[in-house]
Amino acid sequence: PLTAYLYWQMNFHIEHHMWAAVPFFNLPKLHRAMAFDIPTPLKGYLRGIKLLLTIQKQQHVDPDYCFMPHFPSTSVPPKDISLNYAP
């Protein structure tokens, strides 16, 4: 709670990027309104760092690896897109 406040609620990063004009103090309310359609946020800074390191390790082994988070059953599934932008 204190760290969330100090970081202007950036634990709601997806919401911030989807609607950047929403003030930081309204991000928790926005999160509740759209929770049915976005991945469940990780609980804790260190868990996030651990996930990032795991993804980085996997991408070192397989450069084509692309992490896809688990979406709630109520969400519209993301489209399967190719992230290979090589010409």
Short mmCIF file of C-alpha atoms in Angstrom, two decimals:
data_model
loop_
_atom_site.label_atom_id
_atom_site.label_comp_id
_atom_site.label_asym_id
_atom_site.label_seq_id
_atom_site.Cartn_x
_atom_site.Cartn_y
_atom_site.Cartn_z
CA PRO A 1 0.00 0.00 0.00
CA LEU A 2 2.72 2.51 0.90
CA THR A 3 4.89 1.57 -2.07
CA ALA A 4 1.85 1.72 -4.38
CA TYR A 5 1.18 5.25 -3.16
CA LEU A 6 4.83 6.29 -3.49
CA TYR A 7 4.91 4.99 -7.06
CA TRP A 8 1.65 6.78 -7.98
CA GLN A 9 -0.31 3.50 -8.23
CA MET A 10 1.92 2.20 -11.03
CA ASN A 11 1.08 -1.29 -9.85
CA PHE A 12 -1.82 -0.59 -12.25
CA HIS A 13 0.53 -0.28 -15.20
CA ILE A 14 -1.77 -1.76 -17.86
CA GLU A 15 -4.54 0.60 -16.88
CA HIS A 16 -2.14 3.55 -16.95
CA HIS A 17 -1.05 2.79 -20.52
CA MET A 18 -4.54 2.09 -21.81
CA TRP A 19 -5.96 5.31 -20.34
CA ALA A 20 -3.01 7.59 -19.62
CA ALA A 21 -5.24 10.58 -18.84
CA VAL A 22 -6.72 8.90 -15.75
CA PRO A 23 -5.17 10.43 -12.59
CA PHE A 24 -3.08 8.00 -10.54
CA PHE A 25 -5.49 8.16 -7.59
CA ASN A 26 -8.30 6.81 -9.81
CA LEU A 27 -6.30 3.86 -11.17
CA PRO A 28 -7.57 1.40 -8.50
CA LYS A 29 -11.16 2.26 -9.45
CA LEU A 30 -10.35 1.84 -13.14
CA HIS A 31 -8.68 -1.50 -12.39
CA ARG A 32 -11.82 -2.78 -10.66
CA ALA A 33 -13.93 -1.71 -13.64
CA MET A 34 -11.80 -3.60 -16.15
CA ALA A 35 -10.53 -6.53 -14.04
CA PHE A 36 -12.75 -8.97 -15.97
CA ASP A 37 -10.66 -8.40 -19.11
CA ILE A 38 -7.01 -8.13 -18.01
CA PRO A 39 -4.47 -10.51 -16.46
CA THR A 40 -4.39 -10.70 -12.68
CA PRO A 41 -1.53 -8.48 -11.47
CA LEU A 42 1.35 -10.08 -9.62
CA LYS A 43 1.39 -9.54 -5.88
CA GLY A 44 4.74 -8.05 -4.98
CA TYR A 45 7.69 -6.33 -6.57
CA LEU A 46 10.04 -9.30 -6.16
CA ARG A 47 7.58 -11.65 -7.87
CA GLY A 48 7.54 -9.27 -10.82
CA ILE A 49 11.33 -9.18 -10.98
CA LYS A 50 11.45 -12.99 -10.75
CA LEU A 51 8.99 -13.29 -13.65
CA LEU A 52 11.00 -10.83 -15.76
CA LEU A 53 14.22 -12.76 -15.11
CA THR A 54 12.50 -16.05 -15.97
CA ILE A 55 11.22 -14.58 -19.25
CA GLN A 56 14.64 -13.15 -20.05
CA LYS A 57 16.28 -16.53 -19.42
CA GLN A 58 13.74 -18.27 -21.68
CA GLN A 59 14.30 -15.68 -24.42
CA HIS A 60 18.05 -16.28 -24.20
CA VAL A 61 17.41 -20.00 -24.87
CA ASP A 62 14.70 -19.35 -27.48
CA PRO A 63 14.86 -15.89 -29.11
CA ASP A 64 11.34 -16.40 -30.53
CA TYR A 65 9.81 -16.94 -27.08
CA CYS A 66 7.00 -14.52 -26.28
CA PHE A 67 5.42 -14.49 -22.82
CA MET A 68 1.62 -14.61 -22.81
CA PRO A 69 0.01 -13.97 -19.42
CA HIS A 70 -3.03 -15.89 -18.24
CA PHE A 71 -6.25 -14.00 -18.94
CA PRO A 72 -9.49 -14.46 -16.99
CA SER A 73 -12.18 -16.64 -18.58
CA THR A 74 -14.36 -13.53 -18.86
CA SER A 75 -11.89 -11.72 -21.12
CA VAL A 76 -11.76 -11.56 -24.88
CA PRO A 77 -8.72 -13.70 -25.74
CA PRO A 78 -5.83 -11.80 -27.31
CA LYS A 79 -5.17 -12.48 -30.97
CA ASP A 80 -2.25 -14.76 -31.77
CA ILE A 81 0.10 -12.42 -33.59
CA SER A 82 3.57 -12.93 -34.92
CA LEU A 83 6.12 -10.77 -33.16
CA ASN A 84 8.75 -11.39 -35.81
CA TYR A 85 9.24 -7.97 -37.40
CA ALA A 86 12.23 -8.94 -39.53
CA PRO A 87 11.84 -7.74 -43.16
#
